[in-house]
Amino acid sequence: MMRTPCQSPWRGRTRAFPRPARTSILRADPARPRFHPPPSGKALSDDPSPPPSDAAPTRGTTDRGDLALVLTGGGARGAYQVGILRYLTRRWPELNFPIITGVSAGAINAAHLAAAHGTFPQAVDELAALWAELTPDRIFRVDVKALLSNMGRWGLQLAGGGMRQARVRGLVDTGPLWELLTEALAPVNGELTKIDYNLERGTLRAVAIGTTSYSTGQTVIWVHGRNLQTWERPSRRSVEARLKLEHVMASGALPLFFPAVQIGDQWHGDGGIRLTAPLSPALHLGAHKILAVSTHYERTQPEADRPSVRGYPPPAQVIGVLMNAIFLDVVDQDVMRMERMNELLRRCPEAARDGMRVVELMTFRPSRDLAMIAREFEPRLPRGFRLLTRGLGTRETKSPDVLSLLMFQDDYVKRLMEIGEEDAHRREAELVEFLES
């Protein structure tokens, strides 16, 4: 059958969502609720299920769920996201994101923003201060004894052929990170109760954090919000939940390096491992505009063709390639799919769109290779951890991606925040068009 120009190649794989009315994305006066019951509409997603009925109106709120903030993974590279946000809040102090989603390091940032009291600029300033004070020993134990003990367990497990009952988890002990986030997020009995405050006052509609269940192999999106409708796909599903510290820790648990976290009767790790559609949670939650911040540096063709190592690749190079493929490349692929779909819809008259809508998208990526910058700060790493990373071969590659994921060091993360601010400032004209249209 011939396909007409306005027929979507994804027909049969989209889903209808309640379509909030258009509004300014700058925060409105909380004393003047302006909600209007939303007409039906479809968001761009890969959901084959039938359209749901319209959700009940959210009364007494000032947002309509238009703008979403999507924060991807990247370990220590998450500081770049904070730099972008810091510029946005200084340029637009009334800016507000009703929908926030995150995985891995992005989940930590998302949880902090969703749980913070005060204005959004105040929340970003607190987050920036938290990152600026980071040192490796506040994320994991870096003393030689702890590192050797963990590596010894791995060795015993391998040498014993599985017969020895050595408890093998991550290469590092993330006890310090538990303590840091407990102090920063102030959970009550493990729950991030401060999120309820922002939900009640209407500045937040939903926050979503992704994890990967090692027990089932599924991606699980944990959603805390109001008037939610969950979704389910092959190998991934959403769960309405009151977010806890364990969800945040699990989402940021880099495979092999950080230990998995138990949630219920299953063990969970980094949320980016199998999340092939990072923009999907924001779409399911009703976003009309998405600001996505990736930590993946997009190389030029000459840079991509230039080898990072000579000779046989060290483990650090292999791990770095795998990490990029798992956590970072999928963001670019999902953005490309959405941009193509948007272009197709723009060519069609609204009556021929079958209820689907264009979802405006703006994506930030670092203008510099964050892995190459990590090399400059590597000599300041604690001695024990520096020996571990060099043992993996981080000094043998020009772009040690795995090192950039693990370098939770104040001077490095401050530099990444500066780059984020510079990149946002450079694209101010685009931001004005995107945020103020």
Coordinates of C-alpha atoms in Angstrom, one line a residue:
M1 CA 0.0 0.0 0.0
M2 CA 1.3 3.5 -0.9
R3 CA 1.8 5.8 2.1
T4 CA 0.6 9.3 1.7
P5 CA 3.0 12.1 2.8
C6 CA 1.0 12.7 6.0
Q7 CA 0.8 9.1 7.1
S8 CA 3.1 8.4 9.9
P9 CA 5.6 5.6 9.5
W10 CA 5.1 5.0 13.2
R11 CA 1.3 4.5 12.8
G12 CA 0.1 2.0 15.3
R13 CA 2.9 2.8 17.7
T14 CA 1.6 6.1 19.1
R15 CA -0.6 6.8 22.1
A16 CA -3.1 9.5 23.0
F17 CA -2.5 11.6 26.1
P18 CA -4.5 14.3 27.8
R19 CA -3.3 17.5 26.0
P20 CA -2.8 20.4 28.3
A21 CA -3.7 23.9 27.0
R22 CA -0.7 26.0 25.9
T23 CA 0.6 28.5 28.4
S24 CA 3.7 30.4 29.3
I25 CA 6.3 28.1 30.9
L26 CA 7.3 30.9 33.3
R27 CA 5.9 30.4 36.8
A28 CA 2.6 32.1 37.3
D29 CA 1.2 33.7 40.4
P30 CA 0.1 30.8 42.7
A31 CA -2.8 32.9 43.9
R32 CA -4.4 32.8 40.4
P33 CA -5.1 29.3 39.3
R34 CA -5.5 29.2 35.5
F35 CA -6.2 25.5 34.8
H36 CA -8.5 24.6 31.9
P37 CA -9.7 21.0 31.2
P38 CA -7.4 19.6 28.5
P39 CA -8.7 18.5 25.1
S40 CA -7.5 15.1 23.9
G41 CA -4.4 14.7 21.9
K42 CA -1.5 12.3 21.2
A43 CA 2.1 12.5 22.1
L44 CA 4.9 11.0 20.2
S45 CA 5.9 7.7 21.7
D46 CA 6.1 4.1 20.8
D47 CA 3.1 3.0 22.8
P48 CA 0.8 0.6 20.8
S49 CA -2.0 0.4 23.4
P50 CA -5.4 2.1 22.8
P51 CA -5.9 5.7 23.8
P52 CA -6.9 6.2 27.4
S53 CA -9.7 8.4 28.6
D54 CA -8.9 12.0 29.5
A55 CA -7.4 12.4 33.0
A56 CA -9.4 14.3 35.6
P57 CA -8.6 18.0 35.7
T58 CA -5.9 19.1 38.2
R59 CA -7.5 21.8 40.2
G60 CA -5.9 24.7 42.0
T61 CA -2.5 24.5 40.1
T62 CA -0.7 27.0 38.1
D63 CA 1.0 24.7 35.6
R64 CA -0.4 22.7 32.7
G65 CA 2.3 20.2 32.4
D66 CA 3.8 21.9 29.3
L67 CA 7.5 21.9 29.9
A68 CA 9.7 18.9 30.9
L69 CA 13.3 18.7 31.9
V70 CA 15.0 15.5 30.9
L71 CA 18.4 14.8 32.6
T72 CA 20.4 11.9 31.3
G73 CA 23.2 9.9 32.9
G74 CA 27.0 10.3 32.9
G75 CA 28.3 9.9 36.4
A76 CA 30.4 12.9 37.4
R77 CA 29.5 14.5 34.0
G78 CA 26.1 15.3 35.7
A79 CA 27.8 18.5 36.8
Y80 CA 27.5 19.8 33.2
Q81 CA 23.7 19.7 33.6
V82 CA 23.9 21.9 36.7
G83 CA 25.8 24.5 34.7
I84 CA 23.1 24.6 32.1
L85 CA 20.4 25.0 34.8
R86 CA 22.4 27.7 36.6
Y87 CA 22.5 29.8 33.5
L88 CA 18.8 29.3 32.9
T89 CA 17.7 30.4 36.3
R90 CA 19.9 33.5 36.2
R91 CA 18.5 34.5 32.9
W92 CA 14.9 33.4 33.6
P93 CA 14.4 33.6 37.4
E94 CA 10.7 32.7 37.1
L95 CA 11.4 29.5 35.1
N96 CA 9.7 26.4 36.3
F97 CA 9.7 22.7 35.1
P98 CA 6.4 21.0 36.0
I99 CA 7.8 17.6 34.7
I100 CA 11.3 16.4 35.6
T101 CA 12.8 13.1 34.6
G102 CA 16.3 11.7 35.2
V103 CA 18.4 8.6 35.1
S104 CA 21.8 7.8 36.7
A105 CA 23.5 11.1 37.7
G106 CA 20.5 12.9 36.2
A107 CA 18.3 11.1 38.7
I108 CA 20.2 12.7 41.6
N109 CA 19.8 16.1 40.0
A110 CA 16.1 15.4 39.3
A111 CA 15.4 14.3 42.8
H112 CA 17.1 17.3 44.3
L113 CA 15.2 19.7 42.1
A114 CA 11.8 18.0 42.8
A115 CA 12.3 17.9 46.5
A116 CA 13.8 21.4 47.1
H117 CA 11.7 24.1 48.8
G118 CA 11.8 27.7 47.7
T119 CA 12.1 28.9 44.1
F120 CA 13.6 27.0 41.3
P121 CA 16.7 29.3 41.2
Q122 CA 17.2 28.6 44.9
A123 CA 17.0 24.8 44.2
V124 CA 19.6 25.1 41.4
D125 CA 21.9 27.1 43.6
E126 CA 21.7 24.5 46.4
L127 CA 22.4 21.7 43.8
A128 CA 25.4 23.7 42.4
A129 CA 26.8 24.1 45.9
L130 CA 26.4 20.4 46.5
W131 CA 28.4 19.5 43.4
A132 CA 31.0 22.1 44.0
E133 CA 32.0 20.5 47.3
L134 CA 32.3 17.0 46.0
T135 CA 35.5 15.0 46.5
P136 CA 35.9 11.3 45.7
D137 CA 35.8 10.3 49.3
R138 CA 32.3 11.8 49.6
I139 CA 31.1 9.3 46.9
F140 CA 32.9 6.1 47.7
R141 CA 35.6 4.8 50.0
V142 CA 39.0 5.6 48.3
D143 CA 41.4 4.3 50.9
V144 CA 43.7 1.6 49.7
K145 CA 42.4 -1.0 52.2
A146 CA 38.8 -0.6 51.0
L147 CA 39.7 -0.7 47.3
L148 CA 42.0 -3.8 47.7
S149 CA 39.3 -5.6 49.8
N150 CA 36.7 -5.1 47.1
M151 CA 39.1 -6.2 44.3
G152 CA 40.2 -9.2 46.4
R153 CA 36.6 -10.4 46.7
W154 CA 36.3 -10.3 42.9
G155 CA 39.5 -12.2 42.6
L156 CA 38.4 -14.9 45.0
Q157 CA 35.1 -15.2 43.2
L158 CA 36.8 -15.7 39.8
A159 CA 39.5 -18.0 41.2
G160 CA 37.0 -20.1 43.1
G161 CA 34.9 -20.9 40.1
G162 CA 31.8 -19.7 42.0
M163 CA 32.4 -22.1 44.8
R164 CA 33.6 -19.5 47.3
Q165 CA 30.8 -17.5 48.9
A166 CA 32.7 -14.2 48.8
R167 CA 30.1 -11.3 48.6
V168 CA 30.9 -9.7 45.3
R169 CA 29.2 -6.4 44.6
G170 CA 30.7 -3.2 43.2
L171 CA 34.4 -2.3 42.8
V172 CA 33.9 0.5 45.2
D173 CA 31.9 1.0 48.5
T174 CA 29.3 3.8 48.0
G175 CA 28.5 4.2 51.7
P176 CA 29.7 7.8 51.6
L177 CA 27.2 8.6 48.8
W178 CA 24.4 7.2 50.9
E179 CA 25.4 9.6 53.7
L180 CA 25.8 12.6 51.4
L181 CA 22.3 12.2 49.8
T182 CA 20.7 11.5 53.1
E183 CA 22.0 14.9 54.3
A184 CA 21.1 16.6 51.0
L185 CA 17.6 15.1 50.4
A186 CA 16.6 14.7 54.1
P187 CA 14.4 11.6 53.6
V188 CA 11.9 10.6 56.2
N189 CA 12.0 6.9 56.8
G190 CA 13.7 6.7 53.4
E191 CA 10.9 8.7 51.6
L192 CA 11.6 12.0 49.8
T193 CA 8.6 13.6 51.5
K194 CA 9.6 17.1 50.3
I195 CA 8.4 16.3 46.9
D196 CA 4.8 16.3 48.2
Y197 CA 5.2 20.0 49.1
N198 CA 5.9 21.0 45.5
L199 CA 3.1 18.8 44.3
E200 CA 0.7 20.4 46.7
R201 CA 1.7 24.0 45.8
G202 CA 1.4 23.3 42.1
T203 CA 5.0 23.9 41.0
L204 CA 5.5 20.2 40.2
R205 CA 3.3 17.8 38.3
A206 CA 5.5 14.7 38.3
V207 CA 9.1 13.5 38.7
A208 CA 10.3 10.2 37.2
I209 CA 13.4 8.3 37.9
G210 CA 14.6 5.2 36.0
T211 CA 16.3 2.1 37.3
T212 CA 17.2 -1.3 35.7
S213 CA 16.1 -4.4 37.5
Y214 CA 19.0 -6.9 37.4
S215 CA 16.5 -9.5 38.6
T216 CA 14.2 -9.3 35.6
G217 CA 16.2 -7.2 33.0
Q218 CA 13.4 -4.6 32.8
T219 CA 13.7 -0.9 32.9
V220 CA 11.5 0.5 35.6
I221 CA 10.4 4.1 35.7
W222 CA 9.3 5.2 39.2
V223 CA 6.9 8.1 39.0
H224 CA 5.9 10.4 41.9
G225 CA 3.2 12.9 41.0
R226 CA -0.5 13.6 40.7
N227 CA -3.2 12.3 38.3
L228 CA -0.8 9.8 36.9
Q229 CA -1.4 7.1 34.3
T230 CA 1.2 4.4 34.2
W231 CA 2.4 2.6 31.0
E232 CA 4.0 -0.7 30.1
R233 CA 6.1 -1.8 27.2
P234 CA 8.2 -4.9 26.4
S235 CA 11.3 -4.8 28.7
R236 CA 10.2 -1.6 30.4
R237 CA 7.3 -0.4 32.6
S238 CA 6.3 2.5 34.9
V239 CA 5.4 2.2 38.6
E240 CA 3.6 4.9 40.5
A241 CA 5.5 5.2 43.8
R242 CA 6.6 7.6 46.5
L243 CA 10.2 8.1 45.7
K244 CA 12.8 7.0 48.2
L245 CA 16.5 7.4 48.6
E246 CA 16.9 3.8 47.4
H247 CA 15.4 4.7 44.0
V248 CA 17.9 7.5 43.6
M249 CA 20.9 5.4 44.7
A250 CA 19.8 2.5 42.4
S251 CA 19.4 4.8 39.4
G252 CA 23.0 6.1 39.8
A253 CA 24.6 2.7 40.5
L254 CA 27.1 2.5 37.6
P255 CA 27.3 -1.2 36.6
L256 CA 30.3 -3.1 38.0
F257 CA 31.7 0.0 39.7
F258 CA 28.8 0.8 42.1
P259 CA 26.9 -1.9 44.0
A260 CA 23.3 -2.6 43.0
V261 CA 20.5 -1.5 45.4
Q262 CA 17.6 -3.7 46.7
I263 CA 14.1 -2.3 46.0
G264 CA 11.5 -4.7 47.3
D265 CA 12.6 -8.2 46.5
Q266 CA 14.7 -7.2 43.4
W267 CA 18.1 -5.7 42.9
H268 CA 18.4 -2.6 40.7
G269 CA 21.2 -0.7 39.0
D270 CA 21.8 2.3 36.7
G271 CA 18.6 3.3 34.9
G272 CA 20.3 4.0 31.6
I273 CA 21.3 0.5 30.8
R274 CA 18.3 -0.5 28.8
L275 CA 16.4 2.8 28.4
T276 CA 16.3 3.0 24.7
A277 CA 13.9 6.0 24.7
P278 CA 15.1 8.5 27.3
L279 CA 12.5 11.1 26.2
S280 CA 9.6 8.6 26.6
P281 CA 8.8 9.2 30.3
A282 CA 8.4 13.0 29.7
L283 CA 6.1 12.3 26.7
H284 CA 4.0 9.9 28.8
L285 CA 3.6 12.5 31.5
G286 CA 2.2 15.0 29.0
A287 CA 5.1 17.3 28.0
H288 CA 4.6 19.7 25.1
K289 CA 8.1 21.1 25.3
I290 CA 11.2 19.2 26.4
L291 CA 14.5 20.6 27.4
A292 CA 17.0 17.6 27.4
V293 CA 20.5 17.8 28.7
S294 CA 22.9 15.1 27.5
T295 CA 26.5 14.7 28.8
H296 CA 27.6 13.2 25.6
Y297 CA 30.1 15.2 23.6
E298 CA 29.3 14.9 19.9
R299 CA 32.5 14.5 18.0
T300 CA 33.1 15.9 14.5
Q301 CA 33.8 13.4 11.8
P302 CA 37.6 14.0 11.9
E303 CA 37.6 13.6 15.7
A304 CA 35.6 10.4 15.4
D305 CA 38.0 9.0 12.8
R306 CA 41.0 9.7 15.0
P307 CA 42.0 6.7 17.1
S308 CA 42.1 7.3 20.9
V309 CA 44.6 4.5 21.5
R310 CA 47.4 2.9 19.7
G311 CA 47.8 -0.9 19.8
Y312 CA 45.6 -3.2 21.8
P313 CA 42.9 -1.2 23.7
P314 CA 43.2 -1.2 27.5
P315 CA 40.2 -2.1 29.7
A316 CA 39.5 1.6 30.2
Q317 CA 39.0 2.1 26.5
V318 CA 36.7 -0.9 26.1
I319 CA 34.7 0.1 29.2
G320 CA 34.4 3.7 27.9
V321 CA 33.1 2.6 24.5
L322 CA 30.5 0.3 26.3
M323 CA 29.5 3.0 28.7
N324 CA 28.9 5.5 25.8
A325 CA 26.9 3.0 23.8
I326 CA 24.7 2.0 26.8
F327 CA 24.2 5.4 28.5
L328 CA 24.9 8.2 26.1
D329 CA 24.5 7.3 22.4
V330 CA 20.8 6.3 22.9
V331 CA 19.9 9.9 23.8
D332 CA 21.1 11.1 20.4
Q333 CA 19.1 8.4 18.7
D334 CA 15.9 9.2 20.5
V335 CA 16.4 12.9 19.8
M336 CA 16.8 12.1 16.1
R337 CA 13.6 10.0 16.0
M338 CA 11.6 12.8 17.6
E339 CA 13.0 15.5 15.3
R340 CA 12.1 13.4 12.3
M341 CA 8.6 12.8 13.6
N342 CA 8.2 16.4 14.3
E343 CA 9.2 17.3 10.8
L344 CA 6.7 14.9 9.4
L345 CA 3.9 16.3 11.5
R346 CA 4.8 19.9 10.5
R347 CA 4.2 19.0 6.9
C348 CA 0.7 17.8 7.6
P349 CA -2.3 20.0 8.3
E350 CA -3.5 19.6 11.8
A351 CA -6.7 17.8 10.7
A352 CA -4.5 15.1 9.1
R353 CA -2.3 14.4 12.2
D354 CA -4.7 11.8 13.7
G355 CA -4.6 13.7 17.0
M356 CA -0.8 13.6 17.3
R357 CA 1.0 16.8 18.2
V358 CA 4.4 18.3 17.6
V359 CA 6.5 18.2 20.8
E360 CA 9.1 21.0 20.8
L361 CA 12.5 19.9 21.7
M362 CA 15.8 21.6 22.6
T363 CA 18.9 19.5 23.4
F364 CA 22.1 20.5 25.0
R365 CA 25.4 18.6 24.6
P366 CA 28.9 19.6 25.8
S367 CA 30.8 21.7 23.4
R368 CA 34.0 20.1 24.6
D369 CA 35.1 16.5 25.2
L370 CA 34.6 16.1 28.9
A371 CA 36.8 12.9 28.9
M372 CA 39.8 14.8 27.6
I373 CA 39.3 17.4 30.3
A374 CA 39.3 14.7 32.9
R375 CA 42.8 13.8 32.0
E376 CA 43.9 17.3 33.1
F377 CA 42.6 16.7 36.6
E378 CA 43.5 13.1 37.0
P379 CA 46.8 13.7 39.0
R380 CA 44.8 15.1 41.9
L381 CA 42.8 11.9 42.5
P382 CA 43.4 10.1 45.8
R383 CA 46.4 7.8 45.4
G384 CA 44.5 4.5 45.9
F385 CA 41.8 5.4 43.4
R386 CA 44.3 6.8 41.0
L387 CA 46.2 3.5 41.0
L388 CA 43.0 1.7 40.3
T389 CA 42.0 3.8 37.3
R390 CA 45.6 3.8 35.9
G391 CA 45.5 0.0 36.3
L392 CA 42.5 0.0 33.9
G393 CA 44.6 2.0 31.4
T394 CA 43.1 5.5 31.6
R395 CA 46.6 6.9 30.9
E396 CA 46.8 4.9 27.7
T397 CA 43.9 6.6 26.0
K398 CA 43.5 10.2 24.8
S399 CA 39.8 10.3 25.8
P400 CA 39.3 8.2 29.0
D401 CA 35.5 8.2 29.1
V402 CA 35.4 5.9 32.1
L403 CA 37.5 8.3 34.1
S404 CA 35.2 11.2 33.3
L405 CA 32.3 9.2 34.7
L406 CA 34.1 8.5 38.0
M407 CA 35.9 11.8 38.6
F408 CA 33.7 13.3 41.4
Q409 CA 36.3 15.9 42.2
D410 CA 35.6 19.5 43.0
D411 CA 37.9 21.1 40.5
Y412 CA 36.7 18.9 37.7
V413 CA 33.0 19.3 38.4
K414 CA 33.4 23.1 38.8
R415 CA 35.0 23.2 35.3
L416 CA 32.0 21.2 33.9
M417 CA 29.5 23.6 35.4
E418 CA 31.4 26.5 33.8
I419 CA 31.3 24.8 30.4
G420 CA 27.5 24.2 30.9
E421 CA 27.0 27.9 31.6
E422 CA 29.1 28.9 28.6
D423 CA 27.2 26.6 26.3
A424 CA 23.8 27.9 27.5
H425 CA 25.0 31.5 27.1
R426 CA 26.2 30.7 23.6
R427 CA 22.8 29.5 22.6
E428 CA 20.8 32.3 24.4
A429 CA 19.0 33.3 21.2
E430 CA 17.7 29.7 20.7
L431 CA 16.7 29.6 24.4
V432 CA 14.7 32.8 24.1
E433 CA 12.8 31.4 21.1
F434 CA 12.2 28.1 22.9
L435 CA 11.2 29.3 26.3
E436 CA 9.4 32.5 25.5
S437 CA 7.4 31.4 22.4

